[in-house]
Coordinates of C-alpha atoms and ligand atoms in Angstrom, one line a residue:
M1 CA 0.0 0.0 0.0
N2 CA 1.5 3.4 -1.0
Q3 CA 1.7 6.4 1.3
H4 CA -1.1 8.2 -0.4
W5 CA -3.6 5.4 0.2
S6 CA -2.4 4.7 3.8
E7 CA -3.2 8.4 4.6
L8 CA -6.6 8.2 2.9
L9 CA -7.6 5.1 4.7
E10 CA -6.4 6.4 8.0
Y11 CA -8.5 9.6 7.5
D12 CA -11.5 7.4 6.5
Q13 CA -11.1 5.3 9.6
Q14 CA -11.1 8.3 11.9
H15 CA -13.7 10.6 10.3
I16 CA -16.2 8.8 8.0
W17 CA -19.1 6.7 9.1
H18 CA -19.7 3.5 7.2
P19 CA -23.0 1.5 7.2
Y20 CA -23.8 0.2 10.7
A21 CA -20.3 0.9 12.0
K22 CA -18.4 2.3 14.9
L23 CA -16.3 5.4 14.6
P24 CA -13.3 5.2 14.6
N25 CA -13.9 1.9 12.8
P26 CA -12.0 -1.0 14.4
V27 CA -11.8 -2.7 11.0
Q28 CA -10.4 -0.4 8.3
A29 CA -12.5 -0.2 5.1
I30 CA -10.8 -1.6 2.1
G31 CA -9.8 1.1 -0.5
V32 CA -11.3 0.6 -4.0
K33 CA -9.7 2.2 -7.0
K34 CA -12.0 1.2 -9.8
T35 CA -14.6 -1.2 -11.1
Q36 CA -15.4 -2.9 -14.4
G37 CA -18.0 -5.6 -15.0
S38 CA -17.8 -8.0 -12.1
I39 CA -14.3 -7.0 -11.1
I40 CA -13.4 -4.6 -8.2
T41 CA -9.9 -3.3 -8.2
L42 CA -8.5 -2.5 -4.8
A43 CA -6.1 0.3 -3.8
D44 CA -3.3 -2.2 -3.8
D45 CA -4.2 -3.4 -7.4
R46 CA -5.6 -6.7 -6.2
E47 CA -8.7 -7.7 -8.2
L48 CA -11.8 -9.2 -6.6
V49 CA -14.7 -11.0 -8.2
D50 CA -17.8 -9.2 -7.0
G51 CA -20.4 -11.4 -5.2
M52 CA -22.6 -8.5 -3.9
S53 CA -23.6 -6.3 -6.9
S54 CA -23.2 -3.5 -4.4
W55 CA -26.2 -4.7 -2.4
W56 CA -28.4 -6.0 -5.2
A57 CA -27.9 -3.0 -7.4
A58 CA -25.4 -3.6 -10.1
L59 CA -27.5 -6.0 -12.3
H60 CA -25.2 -5.8 -15.3
G61 CA -21.9 -5.3 -13.5
Y62 CA -20.1 -2.0 -13.0
N63 CA -19.5 0.7 -15.6
H64 CA -21.9 -0.7 -18.2
P65 CA -21.0 1.1 -21.4
K66 CA -24.6 1.8 -22.4
I67 CA -25.6 3.2 -19.0
Q68 CA -22.4 5.2 -18.9
Q69 CA -23.0 6.6 -22.3
A70 CA -26.6 7.7 -21.4
M71 CA -25.3 9.3 -18.2
H72 CA -22.5 11.2 -20.1
E73 CA -25.0 12.6 -22.6
Q74 CA -27.3 13.7 -19.8
I75 CA -24.5 15.4 -17.9
D76 CA -23.7 17.4 -20.9
T77 CA -27.3 18.6 -21.4
M78 CA -28.8 18.8 -17.9
P79 CA -27.5 17.0 -14.8
H80 CA -30.3 18.4 -12.6
I81 CA -33.3 20.6 -12.6
M82 CA -36.0 21.0 -9.9
F83 CA -39.2 19.0 -10.4
G84 CA -41.5 21.6 -8.8
G85 CA -43.4 23.1 -11.7
L86 CA -41.0 21.7 -14.3
T87 CA -40.6 18.4 -16.0
H88 CA -38.3 16.6 -18.5
E89 CA -38.0 13.8 -20.9
P90 CA -35.9 11.5 -18.7
A91 CA -38.6 11.4 -16.0
I92 CA -41.4 10.9 -18.5
E93 CA -39.6 8.2 -20.5
L94 CA -38.7 6.4 -17.3
A95 CA -42.2 6.6 -15.9
K96 CA -43.6 5.1 -19.1
R97 CA -41.3 2.2 -18.8
L98 CA -42.1 1.6 -15.2
V99 CA -45.9 1.7 -15.8
S100 CA -45.7 -0.6 -18.7
L101 CA -43.4 -3.2 -17.1
S102 CA -44.8 -3.3 -13.5
P103 CA -47.7 -5.4 -12.4
A104 CA -51.1 -4.4 -13.9
G105 CA -52.8 -1.4 -12.3
L106 CA -49.7 0.4 -11.1
E107 CA -50.0 3.6 -13.2
K108 CA -48.8 6.5 -11.1
V109 CA -45.2 7.2 -10.3
F110 CA -43.5 9.2 -7.5
F111 CA -39.7 9.5 -7.9
V112 CA -37.4 9.8 -4.8
D113 CA -33.7 9.4 -4.0
S114 CA -33.4 6.2 -2.0
G115 CA -35.3 3.0 -1.2
S116 CA -36.1 4.0 2.4
V117 CA -37.7 7.2 1.1
A118 CA -39.7 5.2 -1.5
M119 CA -41.1 3.2 1.3
E120 CA -41.8 6.4 3.4
V121 CA -43.8 7.7 0.4
A122 CA -45.6 4.3 0.1
I123 CA -46.6 4.5 3.7
K124 CA -47.6 8.1 3.4
M125 CA -49.8 7.3 0.4
A126 CA -51.5 4.5 2.3
L127 CA -52.2 6.8 5.3
Q128 CA -53.4 9.7 3.1
Y129 CA -55.7 7.3 1.2
W130 CA -57.6 6.5 4.3
I131 CA -57.6 10.1 5.6
S132 CA -59.1 11.1 2.3
L133 CA -61.9 8.6 2.8
S134 CA -62.6 10.0 6.2
R135 CA -61.3 6.9 7.9
P136 CA -58.3 8.3 9.8
A137 CA -58.4 5.5 12.4
K138 CA -56.9 3.2 9.7
N139 CA -53.4 4.5 10.5
R140 CA -51.5 1.4 11.5
L141 CA -49.6 -1.0 9.3
L142 CA -49.6 -4.8 9.4
T143 CA -46.3 -6.5 8.4
V144 CA -44.5 -9.8 8.9
K145 CA -41.5 -10.5 11.1
N146 CA -38.0 -10.8 9.5
G147 CA -38.9 -7.9 7.1
Y148 CA -36.6 -5.0 6.1
H149 CA -37.8 -1.8 4.6
G150 CA -35.1 0.8 5.3
D151 CA -33.4 2.9 8.0
T152 CA -35.6 6.0 8.3
F153 CA -38.1 6.2 11.1
A154 CA -41.3 5.2 9.4
T155 CA -39.6 2.2 7.7
M156 CA -37.7 1.2 10.9
A157 CA -41.0 0.7 12.5
V158 CA -41.9 -2.0 10.0
C159 CA -38.5 -3.7 10.1
D160 CA -38.2 -6.9 12.2
P161 CA -38.7 -6.0 15.8
I162 CA -35.8 -8.1 17.0
N163 CA -33.1 -7.7 14.4
G164 CA -34.2 -4.2 13.5
M165 CA -33.6 -1.2 15.8
H166 CA -36.9 -1.2 17.7
S167 CA -35.4 -1.6 21.2
L168 CA -33.1 1.4 20.7
F169 CA -35.8 3.7 19.4
S170 CA -38.9 2.1 20.9
E171 CA -40.3 5.4 22.4
M172 CA -40.0 7.1 19.0
L173 CA -41.4 4.4 16.7
P174 CA -45.1 4.1 15.9
K175 CA -46.5 0.7 17.0
H176 CA -47.6 -1.5 14.2
F177 CA -48.9 -5.1 14.0
F178 CA -46.5 -7.9 13.3
A179 CA -47.6 -11.3 12.0
P180 CA -45.2 -14.3 12.1
A181 CA -42.8 -14.4 9.2
P182 CA -44.1 -16.5 6.3
Q183 CA -42.8 -20.1 6.7
M184 CA -39.5 -20.5 4.9
G185 CA -39.4 -22.4 1.5
F186 CA -40.2 -21.3 -2.0
D187 CA -41.5 -24.8 -2.8
L188 CA -43.1 -25.4 0.6
E189 CA -46.5 -27.2 0.8
S190 CA -47.7 -25.2 3.7
D191 CA -50.5 -25.8 6.2
N192 CA -51.1 -22.1 6.1
Q193 CA -50.6 -21.5 9.8
D194 CA -48.7 -18.4 8.9
I195 CA -51.6 -17.1 6.8
D196 CA -54.1 -17.9 9.6
A197 CA -52.1 -15.9 12.1
L198 CA -52.0 -12.9 9.7
K199 CA -55.8 -13.3 9.1
A200 CA -56.5 -13.3 12.8
I201 CA -54.8 -9.9 13.2
L202 CA -56.7 -8.5 10.3
K203 CA -60.0 -9.8 11.7
A204 CA -59.3 -8.2 15.1
H205 CA -57.9 -4.9 13.8
Q206 CA -59.1 -4.2 10.3
N207 CA -60.5 -0.8 11.3
N208 CA -57.1 0.4 12.4
I209 CA -55.0 -1.1 9.6
A210 CA -54.2 1.0 6.6
A211 CA -52.1 -1.5 4.7
I212 CA -50.1 -4.7 4.8
T213 CA -46.5 -4.1 3.8
L214 CA -44.0 -6.8 2.9
E215 CA -41.2 -7.9 0.6
P216 CA -42.5 -10.3 -2.1
I217 CA -41.0 -13.9 -2.1
V218 CA -37.6 -12.8 -0.7
Q219 CA -37.1 -11.3 2.7
G220 CA -33.7 -9.6 2.2
A221 CA -31.8 -7.9 5.0
G222 CA -34.1 -9.3 7.7
G223 CA -32.9 -12.8 7.1
M224 CA -32.5 -13.7 3.5
R225 CA -35.6 -16.0 3.6
F226 CA -37.5 -17.2 0.6
Y227 CA -41.2 -18.0 0.9
R228 CA -43.9 -19.6 -1.3
P229 CA -45.8 -17.5 -3.9
D230 CA -49.1 -18.9 -2.6
Y231 CA -48.6 -17.0 0.6
L232 CA -48.3 -13.7 -1.3
K233 CA -51.4 -14.6 -3.3
Q234 CA -53.4 -15.2 -0.1
V235 CA -52.2 -11.9 1.4
R236 CA -53.6 -10.1 -1.7
A237 CA -56.9 -11.9 -1.3
L238 CA -57.0 -11.0 2.5
C239 CA -56.3 -7.4 1.7
D240 CA -59.3 -7.3 -0.5
E241 CA -61.5 -9.2 1.9
F242 CA -60.6 -6.9 4.9
D243 CA -60.4 -3.6 3.0
V244 CA -56.7 -3.0 3.6
L245 CA -54.1 -1.8 1.0
L246 CA -51.2 -3.9 -0.1
I247 CA -47.7 -2.3 -0.2
V248 CA -45.1 -4.5 -1.8
D249 CA -41.4 -3.6 -1.4
E250 CA -39.6 -4.7 -4.6
I251 CA -36.5 -2.6 -3.8
A252 CA -34.3 -5.7 -3.8
T253 CA -36.3 -8.1 -5.9
G254 CA -37.3 -5.8 -8.8
F255 CA -35.9 -6.2 -12.3
G256 CA -35.3 -9.9 -12.5
R257 CA -33.2 -11.1 -9.5
T258 CA -35.6 -14.0 -8.6
G259 CA -36.2 -15.1 -12.2
K260 CA -39.3 -12.9 -12.8
L261 CA -39.1 -9.3 -13.7
F262 CA -40.9 -8.5 -10.4
A263 CA -41.2 -11.1 -7.6
C264 CA -45.0 -10.3 -7.5
E265 CA -45.3 -12.1 -10.8
W266 CA -44.6 -15.5 -9.0
A267 CA -48.0 -15.0 -7.3
G268 CA -49.7 -13.3 -10.2
I269 CA -50.7 -10.4 -8.0
S270 CA -50.7 -6.6 -8.3
P271 CA -50.2 -4.5 -5.2
D272 CA -51.9 -1.2 -4.6
I273 CA -48.5 0.4 -4.0
M274 CA -45.0 -0.8 -5.0
A275 CA -41.6 0.5 -4.0
L276 CA -38.5 0.3 -6.3
G277 CA -35.0 1.3 -5.5
K278 CA -31.6 -0.5 -5.4
T279 CA -31.9 -2.2 -8.8
L280 CA -33.4 0.8 -10.7
T281 CA -30.3 2.3 -12.2
G282 CA -28.3 -0.9 -12.4
G283 CA -26.2 0.4 -9.5
H284 CA -24.9 3.4 -11.3
I285 CA -26.5 6.2 -9.3
T286 CA -29.1 6.5 -6.6
L287 CA -32.8 6.6 -7.6
A288 CA -36.0 5.1 -6.3
A289 CA -39.7 5.2 -7.1
T290 CA -43.1 4.5 -5.6
L291 CA -45.8 3.3 -7.9
A292 CA -49.5 3.4 -7.2
T293 CA -52.8 2.6 -8.7
E294 CA -55.2 5.2 -10.1
Q295 CA -57.5 4.4 -7.2
I296 CA -54.8 5.6 -4.8
S297 CA -53.9 8.7 -6.7
K298 CA -57.6 9.7 -7.4
T299 CA -58.6 9.2 -3.7
I300 CA -55.8 11.2 -2.4
S301 CA -56.3 14.0 -5.0
N302 CA -60.1 14.1 -4.3
G303 CA -59.6 14.2 -0.5
H304 CA -58.2 16.8 1.8
P305 CA -55.7 18.5 1.3
G306 CA -55.9 17.1 -2.2
I307 CA -52.2 16.7 -2.7
L308 CA -49.6 14.1 -1.9
A309 CA -47.6 15.7 0.9
H310 CA -44.1 14.9 -0.3
G311 CA -41.5 16.6 -2.6
P312 CA -37.7 16.0 -2.3
T313 CA -35.3 18.6 -3.6
F314 CA -33.7 16.1 -6.0
M315 CA -36.9 14.5 -7.1
A316 CA -36.7 12.8 -10.5
N317 CA -33.0 13.8 -11.0
P318 CA -32.6 13.6 -14.8
L319 CA -29.1 12.1 -14.6
A320 CA -30.5 9.2 -12.5
C321 CA -33.6 8.8 -14.6
R322 CA -31.4 8.5 -17.7
A323 CA -29.3 5.8 -16.0
A324 CA -32.5 4.0 -15.1
I325 CA -33.9 4.1 -18.6
A326 CA -30.6 2.7 -20.0
N327 CA -30.5 0.0 -17.2
I328 CA -34.0 -1.1 -18.2
D329 CA -33.3 -1.1 -21.9
V330 CA -30.0 -3.1 -21.4
L331 CA -31.9 -5.6 -19.2
L332 CA -34.7 -6.1 -21.7
A333 CA -32.3 -6.5 -24.6
S334 CA -30.3 -9.1 -22.7
P335 CA -30.9 -12.8 -22.2
W336 CA -31.5 -12.1 -18.5
Q337 CA -33.8 -15.0 -17.8
D338 CA -31.2 -17.5 -19.2
N339 CA -28.5 -15.8 -17.1
I340 CA -30.6 -16.1 -13.9
Q341 CA -31.2 -19.8 -14.8
R342 CA -27.5 -20.3 -15.4
I343 CA -26.5 -18.8 -12.1
Q344 CA -29.3 -20.6 -10.2
A345 CA -28.2 -24.0 -11.6
H346 CA -24.5 -23.2 -10.7
F347 CA -25.5 -22.2 -7.2
H348 CA -27.6 -25.4 -6.8
Q349 CA -24.6 -27.5 -7.8
T350 CA -21.9 -25.7 -5.8
L351 CA -23.5 -24.0 -2.8
L352 CA -26.3 -26.4 -1.7
P353 CA -23.9 -29.1 -0.7
L354 CA -22.5 -26.8 1.9
K355 CA -25.6 -27.7 3.9
E356 CA -23.7 -30.9 5.0
L357 CA -20.9 -28.9 6.6
D358 CA -20.5 -28.8 10.4
G359 CA -21.4 -25.3 11.5
V360 CA -23.8 -24.6 8.6
N361 CA -27.5 -24.4 9.4
D362 CA -28.9 -24.2 5.9
A363 CA -28.0 -23.4 2.3
R364 CA -30.7 -22.0 -0.1
V365 CA -30.9 -20.7 -3.6
L366 CA -33.5 -18.8 -5.5
G367 CA -32.8 -17.2 -8.9
A368 CA -29.5 -15.5 -8.8
I369 CA -29.4 -15.4 -5.0
G370 CA -27.3 -17.9 -2.9
V371 CA -27.4 -18.0 0.9
I372 CA -25.4 -20.0 3.4
E373 CA -26.8 -19.7 6.9
L374 CA -24.2 -20.5 9.6
E375 CA -24.9 -21.6 13.1
R376 CA -22.8 -18.8 14.6
S377 CA -23.5 -15.2 14.0
D378 CA -20.0 -13.8 14.9
L379 CA -18.0 -15.1 11.9
G380 CA -19.0 -12.5 9.3
A381 CA -15.8 -10.3 9.6
T382 CA -13.5 -13.4 9.5
I383 CA -15.3 -14.8 6.5
Q384 CA -15.2 -11.5 4.7
A385 CA -11.4 -11.3 5.3
A386 CA -11.0 -14.9 4.0
A387 CA -13.1 -14.1 1.0
V388 CA -10.8 -11.2 0.1
E389 CA -7.8 -13.5 0.4
N390 CA -9.6 -15.9 -1.9
G391 CA -10.1 -13.1 -4.5
I392 CA -13.8 -12.5 -4.0
W393 CA -16.0 -9.7 -2.5
L394 CA -18.6 -10.8 0.1
R395 CA -20.3 -8.8 2.9
P396 CA -21.8 -11.4 5.3
F397 CA -24.1 -10.2 8.1
G398 CA -24.9 -12.1 11.2
K399 CA -25.2 -15.8 10.4
L400 CA -25.7 -15.1 6.7
V401 CA -23.1 -15.5 4.0
Y402 CA -24.9 -14.6 0.8
T403 CA -24.2 -13.6 -2.8
M404 CA -26.2 -12.0 -5.7
P405 CA -23.8 -11.5 -8.6
A406 CA -24.3 -9.5 -11.7
Y407 CA -26.6 -11.4 -14.2
N408 CA -24.0 -11.3 -16.9
I409 CA -21.1 -12.4 -14.7
P410 CA -18.8 -14.5 -17.0
Q411 CA -18.8 -18.2 -16.2
P412 CA -15.1 -18.4 -15.1
Q413 CA -15.7 -15.5 -12.7
L414 CA -18.9 -17.2 -11.4
E415 CA -16.7 -20.3 -10.7
T416 CA -14.1 -18.2 -9.0
L417 CA -16.9 -16.7 -6.9
T418 CA -18.4 -20.0 -5.7
N419 CA -15.0 -21.7 -5.3
G420 CA -14.0 -18.6 -3.1
I421 CA -17.2 -18.9 -1.1
I422 CA -16.7 -22.6 -0.5
R423 CA -13.1 -22.1 0.4
S424 CA -13.7 -19.2 2.8
V425 CA -16.6 -20.8 4.6
T426 CA -14.7 -24.1 5.0
Q427 CA -11.5 -22.4 6.2
V428 CA -13.3 -20.4 8.8
L429 CA -15.5 -23.2 10.1
K430 CA -12.5 -25.6 10.4
Ligands
PLP501 C1 -32.2 -1.8 0.8 C2 -33.7 -2.0 1.0 C3 -34.4 -0.9 1.4 C4 -33.8 0.5 1.7 O1 -33.3 1.1 0.6 P1 -32.1 2.2 0.8 O2 -31.8 2.7 -0.6 O3 -31.0 1.6 1.5 O4 -32.8 3.3 1.6 C5 -35.8 -1.1 1.6 N1 -36.4 -2.3 1.3 C6 -35.7 -3.3 0.9 C7 -36.4 -4.6 0.6 C8 -34.3 -3.2 0.7 O5 -33.6 -4.3 0.3

């Protein structure tokens, strides 16, 4: 490591917060110099094969030439303009794509900067909907345990009550209803105990519940759990039966990761409100969106005060919208379903056998997501360090070692990735 980088990393360690970290950070962050495709080049010129897609986002790897070109063109014409009273082609073209691709009925688009805020807006829409119908007592949410919806206050309140931050902020967080998590297993033949428990809460509290909110099929940061499409289908039916809205958080699953363009499609359902984020620009720049049905927009607009009460400074940033348009066009022009199948088959073959290892609780795969759940929750940092030594980038949390590579990761790099995971986990558990 040269002097320049040593000084930078020392400054970083002393002054800059990283996600969920101490300051100064006892573990120095690793310097990154550049990215290309599925390769991350570190400050010391070592190259790592990326297993994280920067937290689901980089669907086509880093620096995709088509996305970069679209961004270059937008920078030269108009990097940003306020959205109050003004509009632009990138926002309109992106909205058209989102409306045409997303589940039927979602026709209205609200652009924001990050996933958490997309969920804040989703929650606000649901609350304003019932206020507009003069039913303000419907102001609680019903969600499931092991969920994750973001780090802001409204979203923290619907994250898992144990592994979220509820105990720390309990006085500040609104109290919502929590049903048991859906039973684990995409292919599970379930006895529906989980649905019955959710239904019992709806029955008892429907007059106070504005919406059910959950992640479809894949619960991400709250446990990396996969559940059966039939559960989601039944949730949709229960929402209709009990007059409750359905908010679906596709921030991690949107744009193909599970093998369908949106995870809702596994259940053949449409939510009333849907949040998109992470995957929207292919990991090139931050952007998120909340989609809603016409019934939602009409009700809010006909109610009091007749407007949706939200409006971020950088709403619908044109540079980010251009990146998102290019991301979607690249995705649709690519053989993404074949790629997801290819990665899923490779993960089945290589990662599922780790189940047999002492110290491993479970290994599971869905689409281009591979998860190894350990028995111990304190090995993440050691496994991350071993992974870097083995030439791959992983960011385990708690008991979970997981990977979701770029859809177009070349086969030799995919093999390096799974070999590296197997080696790192085996070394650390030995
Ligand atoms: C990451 C994530 C969020 C929060 O998005 P941010 O951009 O980090 O605010 C919300 N919901 C789900 C399912 C996520 O994976």
